[in-house]
Short mmCIF file of C-alpha atoms and ligand atoms in Angstrom, two decimals:
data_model
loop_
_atom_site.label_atom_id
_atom_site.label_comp_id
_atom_site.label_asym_id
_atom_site.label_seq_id
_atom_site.Cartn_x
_atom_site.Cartn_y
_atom_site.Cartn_z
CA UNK A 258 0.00 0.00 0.00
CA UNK A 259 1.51 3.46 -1.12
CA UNK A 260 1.38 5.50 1.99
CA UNK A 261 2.07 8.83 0.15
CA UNK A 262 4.00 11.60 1.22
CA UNK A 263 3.11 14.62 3.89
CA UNK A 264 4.02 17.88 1.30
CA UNK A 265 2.04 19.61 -1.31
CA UNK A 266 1.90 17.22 -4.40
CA UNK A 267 2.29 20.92 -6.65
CA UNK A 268 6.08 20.87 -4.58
CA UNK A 269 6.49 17.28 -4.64
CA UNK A 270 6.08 17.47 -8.63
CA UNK A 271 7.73 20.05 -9.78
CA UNK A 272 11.60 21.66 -9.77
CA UNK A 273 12.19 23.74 -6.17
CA UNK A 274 14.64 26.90 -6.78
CA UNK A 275 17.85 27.77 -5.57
CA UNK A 276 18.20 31.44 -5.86
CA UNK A 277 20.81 33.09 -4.14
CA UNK A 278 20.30 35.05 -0.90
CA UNK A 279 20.96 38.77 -0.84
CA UNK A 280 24.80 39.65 -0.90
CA UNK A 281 25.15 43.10 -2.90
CA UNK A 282 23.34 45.75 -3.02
CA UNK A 283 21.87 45.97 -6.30
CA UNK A 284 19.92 48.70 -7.66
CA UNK A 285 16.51 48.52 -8.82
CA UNK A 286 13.17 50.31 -9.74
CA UNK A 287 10.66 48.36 -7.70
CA UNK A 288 11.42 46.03 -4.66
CA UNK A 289 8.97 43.28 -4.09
CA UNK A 290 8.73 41.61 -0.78
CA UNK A 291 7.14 38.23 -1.04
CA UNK A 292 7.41 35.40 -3.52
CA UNK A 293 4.22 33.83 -3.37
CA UNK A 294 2.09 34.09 -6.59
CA UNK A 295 1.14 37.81 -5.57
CA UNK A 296 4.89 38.42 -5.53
CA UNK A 297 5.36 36.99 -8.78
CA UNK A 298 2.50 38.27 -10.74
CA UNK A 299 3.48 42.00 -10.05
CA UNK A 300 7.01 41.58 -10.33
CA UNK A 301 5.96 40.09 -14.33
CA UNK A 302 3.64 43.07 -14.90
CA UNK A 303 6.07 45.33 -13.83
CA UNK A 304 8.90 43.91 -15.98
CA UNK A 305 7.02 43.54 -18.79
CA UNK A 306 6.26 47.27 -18.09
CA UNK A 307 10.03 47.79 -18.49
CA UNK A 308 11.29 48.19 -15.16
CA UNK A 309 13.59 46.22 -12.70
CA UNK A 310 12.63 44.51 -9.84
CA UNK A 311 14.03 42.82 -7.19
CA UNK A 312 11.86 40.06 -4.96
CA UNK A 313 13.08 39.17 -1.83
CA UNK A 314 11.38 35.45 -0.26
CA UNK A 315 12.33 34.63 3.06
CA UNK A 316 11.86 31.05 2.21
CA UNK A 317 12.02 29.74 -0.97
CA UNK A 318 9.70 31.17 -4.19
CA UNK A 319 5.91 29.26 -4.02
CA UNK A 320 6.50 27.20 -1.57
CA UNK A 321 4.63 28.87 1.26
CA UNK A 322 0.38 29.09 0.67
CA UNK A 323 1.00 28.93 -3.14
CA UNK A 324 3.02 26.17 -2.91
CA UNK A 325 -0.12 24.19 -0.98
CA UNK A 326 -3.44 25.67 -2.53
CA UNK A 327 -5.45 23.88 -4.40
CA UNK A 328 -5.01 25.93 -7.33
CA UNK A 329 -8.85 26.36 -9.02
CA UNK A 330 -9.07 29.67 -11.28
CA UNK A 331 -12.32 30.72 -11.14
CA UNK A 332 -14.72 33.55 -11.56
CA UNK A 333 -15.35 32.74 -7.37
CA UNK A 334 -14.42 30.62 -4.95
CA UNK A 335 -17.72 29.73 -3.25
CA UNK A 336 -21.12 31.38 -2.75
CA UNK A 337 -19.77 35.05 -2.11
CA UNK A 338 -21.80 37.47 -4.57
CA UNK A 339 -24.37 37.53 -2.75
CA UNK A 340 -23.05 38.39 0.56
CA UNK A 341 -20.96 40.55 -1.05
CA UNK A 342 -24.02 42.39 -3.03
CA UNK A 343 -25.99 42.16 -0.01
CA UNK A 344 -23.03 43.37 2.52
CA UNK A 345 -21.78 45.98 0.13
CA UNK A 346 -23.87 47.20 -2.54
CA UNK A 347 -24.14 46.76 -6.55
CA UNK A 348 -20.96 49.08 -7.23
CA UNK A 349 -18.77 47.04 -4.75
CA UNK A 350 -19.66 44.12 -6.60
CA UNK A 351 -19.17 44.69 -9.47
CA UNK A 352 -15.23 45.95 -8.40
CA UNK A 353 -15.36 42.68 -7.04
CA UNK A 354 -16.02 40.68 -9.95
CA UNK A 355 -13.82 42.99 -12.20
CA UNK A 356 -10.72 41.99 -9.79
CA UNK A 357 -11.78 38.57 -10.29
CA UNK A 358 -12.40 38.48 -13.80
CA UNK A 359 -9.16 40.27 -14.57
CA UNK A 360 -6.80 38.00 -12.87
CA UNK A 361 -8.82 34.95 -14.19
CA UNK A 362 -8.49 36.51 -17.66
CA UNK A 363 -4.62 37.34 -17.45
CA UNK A 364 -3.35 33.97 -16.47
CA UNK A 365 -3.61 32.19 -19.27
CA UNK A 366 -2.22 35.39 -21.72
CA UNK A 367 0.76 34.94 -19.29
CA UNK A 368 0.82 31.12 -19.88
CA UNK A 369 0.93 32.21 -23.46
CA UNK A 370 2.80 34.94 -23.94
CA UNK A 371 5.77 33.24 -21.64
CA UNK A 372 5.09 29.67 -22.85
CA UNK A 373 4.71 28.11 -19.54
CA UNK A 374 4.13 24.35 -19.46
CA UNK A 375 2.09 23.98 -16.02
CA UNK A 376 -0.96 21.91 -16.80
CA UNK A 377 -3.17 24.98 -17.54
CA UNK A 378 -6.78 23.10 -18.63
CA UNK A 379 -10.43 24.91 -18.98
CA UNK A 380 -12.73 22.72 -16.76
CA UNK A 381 -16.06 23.65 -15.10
CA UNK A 382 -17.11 24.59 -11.83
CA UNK A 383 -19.39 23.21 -9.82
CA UNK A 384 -20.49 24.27 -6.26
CA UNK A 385 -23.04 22.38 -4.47
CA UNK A 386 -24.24 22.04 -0.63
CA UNK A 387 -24.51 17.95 0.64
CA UNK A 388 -27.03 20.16 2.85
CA UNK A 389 -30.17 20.12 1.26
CA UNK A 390 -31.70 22.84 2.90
CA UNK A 391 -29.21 24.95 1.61
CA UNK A 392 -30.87 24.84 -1.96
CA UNK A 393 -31.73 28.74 -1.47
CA UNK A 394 -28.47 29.66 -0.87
CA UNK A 395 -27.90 28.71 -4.48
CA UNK A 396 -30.86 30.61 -5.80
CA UNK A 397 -29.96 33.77 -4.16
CA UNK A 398 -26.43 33.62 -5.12
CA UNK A 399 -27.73 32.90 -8.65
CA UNK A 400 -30.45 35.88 -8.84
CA UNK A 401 -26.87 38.10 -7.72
CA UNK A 402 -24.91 36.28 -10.29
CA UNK A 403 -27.73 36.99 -13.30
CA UNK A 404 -27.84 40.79 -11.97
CA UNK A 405 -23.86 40.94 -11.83
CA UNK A 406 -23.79 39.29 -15.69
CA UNK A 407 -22.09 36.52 -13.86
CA UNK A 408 -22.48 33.42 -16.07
CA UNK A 409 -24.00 30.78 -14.35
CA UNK A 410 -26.66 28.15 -14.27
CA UNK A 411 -28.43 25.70 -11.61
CA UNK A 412 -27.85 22.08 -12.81
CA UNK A 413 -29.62 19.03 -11.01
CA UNK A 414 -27.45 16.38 -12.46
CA UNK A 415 -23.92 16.03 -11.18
CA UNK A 416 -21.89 13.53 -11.89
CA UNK A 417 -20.24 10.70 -10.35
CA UNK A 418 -19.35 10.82 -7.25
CA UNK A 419 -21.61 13.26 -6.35
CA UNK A 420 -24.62 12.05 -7.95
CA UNK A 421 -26.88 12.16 -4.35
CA UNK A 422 -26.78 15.71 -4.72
CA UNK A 423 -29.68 17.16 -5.91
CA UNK A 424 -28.79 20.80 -7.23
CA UNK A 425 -25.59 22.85 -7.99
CA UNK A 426 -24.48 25.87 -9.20
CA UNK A 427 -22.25 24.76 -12.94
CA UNK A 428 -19.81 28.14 -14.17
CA UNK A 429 -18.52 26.83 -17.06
CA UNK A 430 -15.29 27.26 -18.61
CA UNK A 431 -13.40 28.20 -15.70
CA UNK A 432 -9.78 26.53 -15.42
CA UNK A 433 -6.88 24.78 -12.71
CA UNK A 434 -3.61 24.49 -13.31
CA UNK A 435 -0.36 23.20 -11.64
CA UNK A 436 1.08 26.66 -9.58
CA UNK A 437 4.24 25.69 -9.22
CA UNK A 438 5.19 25.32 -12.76
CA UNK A 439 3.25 28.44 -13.32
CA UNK A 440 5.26 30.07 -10.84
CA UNK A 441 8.80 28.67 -11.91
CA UNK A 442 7.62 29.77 -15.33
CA UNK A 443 7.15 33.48 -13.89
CA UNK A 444 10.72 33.32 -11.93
CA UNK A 445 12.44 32.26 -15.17
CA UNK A 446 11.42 35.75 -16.87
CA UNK A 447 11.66 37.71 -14.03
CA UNK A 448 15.16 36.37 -13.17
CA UNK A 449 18.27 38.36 -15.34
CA UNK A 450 18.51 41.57 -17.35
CA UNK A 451 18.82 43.82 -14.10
CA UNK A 452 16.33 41.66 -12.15
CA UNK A 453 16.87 39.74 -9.28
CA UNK A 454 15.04 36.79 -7.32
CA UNK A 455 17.03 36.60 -3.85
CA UNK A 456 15.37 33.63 -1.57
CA UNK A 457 16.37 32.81 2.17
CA UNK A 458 16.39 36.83 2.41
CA UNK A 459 14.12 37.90 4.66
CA UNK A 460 13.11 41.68 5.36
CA UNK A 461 13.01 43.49 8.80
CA UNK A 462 12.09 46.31 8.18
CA UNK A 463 11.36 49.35 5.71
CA UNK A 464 12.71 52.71 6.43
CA UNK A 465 12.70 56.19 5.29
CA UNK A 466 14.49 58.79 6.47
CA UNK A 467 14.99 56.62 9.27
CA UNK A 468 11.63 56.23 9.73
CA UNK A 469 10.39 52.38 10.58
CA UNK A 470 7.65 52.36 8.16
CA UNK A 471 6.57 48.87 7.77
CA UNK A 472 8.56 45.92 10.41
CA UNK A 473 8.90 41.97 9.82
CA UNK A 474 6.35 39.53 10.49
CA UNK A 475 7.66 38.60 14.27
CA UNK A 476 7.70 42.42 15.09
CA UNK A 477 4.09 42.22 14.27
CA UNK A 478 3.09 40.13 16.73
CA UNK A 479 6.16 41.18 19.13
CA UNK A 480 5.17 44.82 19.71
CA UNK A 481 1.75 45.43 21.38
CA UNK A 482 -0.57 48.00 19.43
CA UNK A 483 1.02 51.14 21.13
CA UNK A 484 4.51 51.09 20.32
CA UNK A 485 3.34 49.30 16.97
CA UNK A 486 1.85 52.62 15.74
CA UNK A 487 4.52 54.51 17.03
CA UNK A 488 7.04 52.63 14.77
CA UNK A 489 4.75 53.22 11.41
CA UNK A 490 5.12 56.23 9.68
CA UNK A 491 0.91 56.26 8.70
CA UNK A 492 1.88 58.89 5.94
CA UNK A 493 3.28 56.38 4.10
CA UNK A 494 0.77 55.47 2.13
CA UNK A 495 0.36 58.92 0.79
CA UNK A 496 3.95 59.65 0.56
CA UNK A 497 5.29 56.64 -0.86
CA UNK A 498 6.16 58.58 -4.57
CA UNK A 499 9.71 58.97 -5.01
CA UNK A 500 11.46 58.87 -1.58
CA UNK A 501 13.90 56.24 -1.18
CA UNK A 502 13.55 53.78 1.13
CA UNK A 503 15.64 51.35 2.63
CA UNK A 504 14.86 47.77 3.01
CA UNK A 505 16.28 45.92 5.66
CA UNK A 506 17.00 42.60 5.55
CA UNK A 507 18.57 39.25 7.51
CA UNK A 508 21.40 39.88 4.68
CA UNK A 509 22.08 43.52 4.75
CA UNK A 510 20.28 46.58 2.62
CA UNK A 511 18.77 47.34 -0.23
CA UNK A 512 17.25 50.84 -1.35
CA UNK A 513 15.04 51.84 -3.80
CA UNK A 514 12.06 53.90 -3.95
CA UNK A 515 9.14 52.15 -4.66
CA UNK A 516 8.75 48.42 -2.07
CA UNK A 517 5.61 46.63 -2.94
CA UNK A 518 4.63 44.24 0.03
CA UNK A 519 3.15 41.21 -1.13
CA UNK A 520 3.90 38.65 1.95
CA UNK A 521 0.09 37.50 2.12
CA UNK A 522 -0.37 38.84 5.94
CA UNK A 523 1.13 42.43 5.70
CA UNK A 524 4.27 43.48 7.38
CA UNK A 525 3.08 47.25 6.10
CA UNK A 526 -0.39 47.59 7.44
CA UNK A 527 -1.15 51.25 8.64
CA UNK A 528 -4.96 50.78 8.16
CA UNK A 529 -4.66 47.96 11.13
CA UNK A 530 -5.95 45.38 8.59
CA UNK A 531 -4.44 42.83 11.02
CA UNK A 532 -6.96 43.36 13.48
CA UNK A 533 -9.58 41.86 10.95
CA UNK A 534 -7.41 38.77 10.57
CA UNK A 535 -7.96 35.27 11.46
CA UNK A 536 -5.42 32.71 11.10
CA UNK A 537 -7.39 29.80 9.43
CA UNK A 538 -6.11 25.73 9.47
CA UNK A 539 -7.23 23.64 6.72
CA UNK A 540 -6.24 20.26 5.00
CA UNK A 541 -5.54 18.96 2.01
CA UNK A 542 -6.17 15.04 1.07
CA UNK A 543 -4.45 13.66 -2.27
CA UNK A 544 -6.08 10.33 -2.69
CA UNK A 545 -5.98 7.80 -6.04
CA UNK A 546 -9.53 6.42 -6.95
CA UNK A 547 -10.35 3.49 -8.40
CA UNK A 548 -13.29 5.04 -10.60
CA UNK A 549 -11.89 8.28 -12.55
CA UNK A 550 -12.65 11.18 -10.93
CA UNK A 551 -15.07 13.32 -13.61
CA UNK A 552 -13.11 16.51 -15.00
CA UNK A 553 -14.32 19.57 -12.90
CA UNK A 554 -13.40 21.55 -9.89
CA UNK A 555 -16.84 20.64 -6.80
CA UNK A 556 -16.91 22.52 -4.12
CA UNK A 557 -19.39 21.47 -1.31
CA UNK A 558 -20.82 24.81 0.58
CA UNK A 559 -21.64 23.14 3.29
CA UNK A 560 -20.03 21.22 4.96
CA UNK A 561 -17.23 23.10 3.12
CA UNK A 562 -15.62 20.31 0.88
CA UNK A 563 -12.97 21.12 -1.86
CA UNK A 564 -12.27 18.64 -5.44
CA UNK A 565 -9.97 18.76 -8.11
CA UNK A 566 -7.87 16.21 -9.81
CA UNK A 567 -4.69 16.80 -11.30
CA UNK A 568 -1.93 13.84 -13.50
CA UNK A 569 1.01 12.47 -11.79
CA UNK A 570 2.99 9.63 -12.68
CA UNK A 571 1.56 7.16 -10.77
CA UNK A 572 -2.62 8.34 -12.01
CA UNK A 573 -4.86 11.46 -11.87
CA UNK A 574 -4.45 12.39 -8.13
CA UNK A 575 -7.78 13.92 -6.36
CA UNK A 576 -7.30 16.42 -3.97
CA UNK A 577 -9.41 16.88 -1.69
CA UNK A 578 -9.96 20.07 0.86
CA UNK A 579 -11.55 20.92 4.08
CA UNK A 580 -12.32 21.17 7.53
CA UNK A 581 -10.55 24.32 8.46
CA UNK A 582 -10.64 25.63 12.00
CA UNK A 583 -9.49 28.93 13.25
CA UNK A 584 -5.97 28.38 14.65
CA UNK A 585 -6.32 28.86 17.71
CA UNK A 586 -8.97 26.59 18.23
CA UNK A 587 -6.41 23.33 19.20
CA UNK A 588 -7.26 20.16 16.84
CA UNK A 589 -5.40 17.09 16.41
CA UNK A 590 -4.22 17.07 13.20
CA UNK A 591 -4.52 13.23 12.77
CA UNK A 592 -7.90 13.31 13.90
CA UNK A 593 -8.77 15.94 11.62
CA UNK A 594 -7.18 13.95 8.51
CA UNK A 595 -9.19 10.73 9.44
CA UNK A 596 -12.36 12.57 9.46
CA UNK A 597 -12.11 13.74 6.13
CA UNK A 598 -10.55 10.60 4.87
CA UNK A 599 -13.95 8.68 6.28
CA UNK A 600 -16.27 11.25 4.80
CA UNK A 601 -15.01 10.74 1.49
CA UNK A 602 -14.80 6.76 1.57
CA UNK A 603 -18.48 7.61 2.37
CA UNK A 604 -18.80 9.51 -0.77
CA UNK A 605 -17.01 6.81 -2.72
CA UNK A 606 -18.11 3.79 -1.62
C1 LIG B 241 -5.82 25.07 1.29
C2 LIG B 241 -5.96 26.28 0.39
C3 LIG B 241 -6.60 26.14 -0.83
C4 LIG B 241 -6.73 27.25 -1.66
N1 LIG B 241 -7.33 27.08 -2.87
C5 LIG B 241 -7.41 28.12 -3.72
C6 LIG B 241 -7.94 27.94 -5.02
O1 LIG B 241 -8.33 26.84 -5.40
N2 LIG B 241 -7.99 29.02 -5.85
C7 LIG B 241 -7.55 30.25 -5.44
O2 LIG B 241 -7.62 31.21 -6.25
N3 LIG B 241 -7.04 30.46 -4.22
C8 LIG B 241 -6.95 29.41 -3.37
N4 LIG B 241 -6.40 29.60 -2.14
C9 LIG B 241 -5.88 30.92 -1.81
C10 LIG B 241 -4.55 31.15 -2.52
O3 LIG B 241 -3.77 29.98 -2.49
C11 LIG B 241 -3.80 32.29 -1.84
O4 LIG B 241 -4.62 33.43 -1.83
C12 LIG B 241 -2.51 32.64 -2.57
O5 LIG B 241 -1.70 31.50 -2.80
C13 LIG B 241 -1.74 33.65 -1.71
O6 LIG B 241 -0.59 34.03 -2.43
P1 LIG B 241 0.38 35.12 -1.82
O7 LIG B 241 1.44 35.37 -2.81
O8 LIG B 241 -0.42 36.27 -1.34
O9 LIG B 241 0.94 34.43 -0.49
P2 LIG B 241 2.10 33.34 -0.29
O10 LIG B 241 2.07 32.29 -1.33
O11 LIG B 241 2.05 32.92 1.13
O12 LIG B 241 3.41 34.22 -0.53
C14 LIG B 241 3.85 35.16 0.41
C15 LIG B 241 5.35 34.99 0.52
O13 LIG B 241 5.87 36.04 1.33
C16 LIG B 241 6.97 35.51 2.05
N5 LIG B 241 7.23 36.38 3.19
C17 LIG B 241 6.44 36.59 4.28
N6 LIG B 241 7.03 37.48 5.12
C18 LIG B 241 8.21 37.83 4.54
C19 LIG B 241 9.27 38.71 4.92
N7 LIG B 241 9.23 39.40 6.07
N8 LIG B 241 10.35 38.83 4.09
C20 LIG B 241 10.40 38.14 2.91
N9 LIG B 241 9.42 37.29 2.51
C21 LIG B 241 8.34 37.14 3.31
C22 LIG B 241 6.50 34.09 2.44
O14 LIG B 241 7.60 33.24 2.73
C23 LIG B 241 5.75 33.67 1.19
O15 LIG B 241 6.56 32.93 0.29
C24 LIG B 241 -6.24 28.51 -1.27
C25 LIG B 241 -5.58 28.65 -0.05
C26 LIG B 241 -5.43 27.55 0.76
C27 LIG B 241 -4.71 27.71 2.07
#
């Protein structure tokens, strides 16, 4: 019996990088702190723009949430129009959907334009509750959808395995892919001609005219509230133009004016956005079926159940997604694992 491996399959199939850590100062138009898919997407826009960047990973490049999503690119993630219509208004959602619809939209000219091999494939999207009584939520996310010109349609016929459940929401032609290709596709043009990838770097701080304007992720949680917002400069934000800054890291300096912060939770946050955040838990399952898993991306609403398949060498892998807890709730991890393992031999059997 293959017993599998405890990593992301996306790392576990795919070349890791070896980028140098920060030596020299080098000199640069934009630095980028992060090199998560964020990281990596802006430092490509901004080269193909024509200027030089310089991203600076603590770890290594994708191999932090990136490197352990399930990858889905969709027009949504779950049933969130409507509480975003509802929460927020029309306008809101429709800024919403644009932000979607752009990044969902520029992916594959990427792909294209850079000739990245990383499994790219259209398939649909299907989102579905195993909670009956949660047929409504469907309908009102639909009537948002239809007013947001959202294209989207209620199905009653899913496939295998999910063929107990009644009614679903199908978005066709969405797409998944394999992110760390993608993203080793990305580092390959960013990397050279006056652009620099620098991993095991990690920044402490940002400063301007001595100024502490944003600090590292263990200051964040170091420093209580107080002497937090004594140590950022809050006129960053509308300051940040042409000053230069100086980015301090576990290797020495760098400087250049324009730092773009793109470390997932922010190490700049002068709004306080941190105080909205939640640390979340959740696990990933790849499992080999013996009946082929139907093309698609399913997400259960409730009880919140992620599915996607994607081709190894040994068969098409499904991964499957779920039961996240708030982090500070304490769970036993092997506990955890077993329950979603049993509730999908249930759905398989
Ligand atoms: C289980 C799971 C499934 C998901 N499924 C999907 C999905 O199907 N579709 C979808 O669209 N989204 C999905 N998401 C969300 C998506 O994966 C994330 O939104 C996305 O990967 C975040 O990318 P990022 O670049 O912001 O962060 P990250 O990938 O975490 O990158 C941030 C980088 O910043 C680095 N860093 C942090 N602090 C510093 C510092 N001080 N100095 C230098 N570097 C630093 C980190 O090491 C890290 O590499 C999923 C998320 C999870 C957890």
């Amino acid at each position: 019996m293959y017993l599998g491996k405890h990593m992301p399959v996306w790392l576990d199939t795919a070349n890791g990088t070896n980028f140098p850590h920060l030596e020299d100062e080098v000199e640069v138009d934009v630095v980028i702190v992060g090199g998560g898919i964020a990281g990596l997407s802006a430092a490509t826009s901004l080269k193909m723009e024509g200027l030089s960047i310089a991203i600076l990973e603590s770890k290594r490049i994708s191999n932090y949430i990136t490197g352990a999503t399930t990858a889905k690119i969709a027009v949504t993630s779950n049933l969130i129009y409507n509480y975003i219509f509802t929460n927020f208004g029309k306008e809101f959602a429709l800024k919403f959907k644009e932000a979607y619809f752009s990044a969902f939209n520029k992916i594959p000219k990427i792909i294209d334009k850079l000739n990245i091999d990383c499994d790219y494939r259209r398939v649909p999207l299907y989102i579905f509750s195993s909670d009956e009584d949660s047929f409504d939520n469907l309908k009102s996310e639909l009537d948002v959808l239809k007013e947001l010109d959202i294209d989207a349609k209620i199905i009653h016929d899913l496939s295998y395995p999910f063929e107990n459940i009644n009614n679903g929401l199908l978005y066709e032609d969405q797409a998944e892919f394999h992110p760390k290709k993608y993203l080793n596709g990305l580092a390959d043009f960013i990397n050279g001609d006056g652009s620099y990838i620098f991993e095991k770097t990690k920044v402490l701080a940002i400063e301007e005219n001595e100024n502490i304007l944003a600090i590292g992720e263990k200051g964040i949680f170091k420093t209580n509230e107080n002497e937090r917002n004594k140590n950022l400069n809050n006129d960053f934000k509308k300051n940040n133009d042409n000053k230069m800054k100086t980015i301090v890291t576990e290797r020495g300096n760098l400087k250049a004016k324009n730092v773009l912060i793109a470390t997932n939770s922010p190490i700049y946050d002068p709004d306080n956005l941190y105080k909205f955040l939640s640390q979340n838990k959740s696990y990933l399952l790849g499992v080999y079926t013996k009946s082929k898993f139907p093309q698609g991306m399913f997400v259960d609403h409730s009880p919140f159940h992620s599915y996607r398949s994607t081709s190894t060498e040994k068969g098409e892998l499904v991964i499957i997604g779920g039961e996240h807890h708030l982090l500070e709730i304490l769970k036993i991890h092997g506990i955890i694992l077993t329950t979603l393992e049993t509730s999908q031999k249930n759905l398989w059997m």
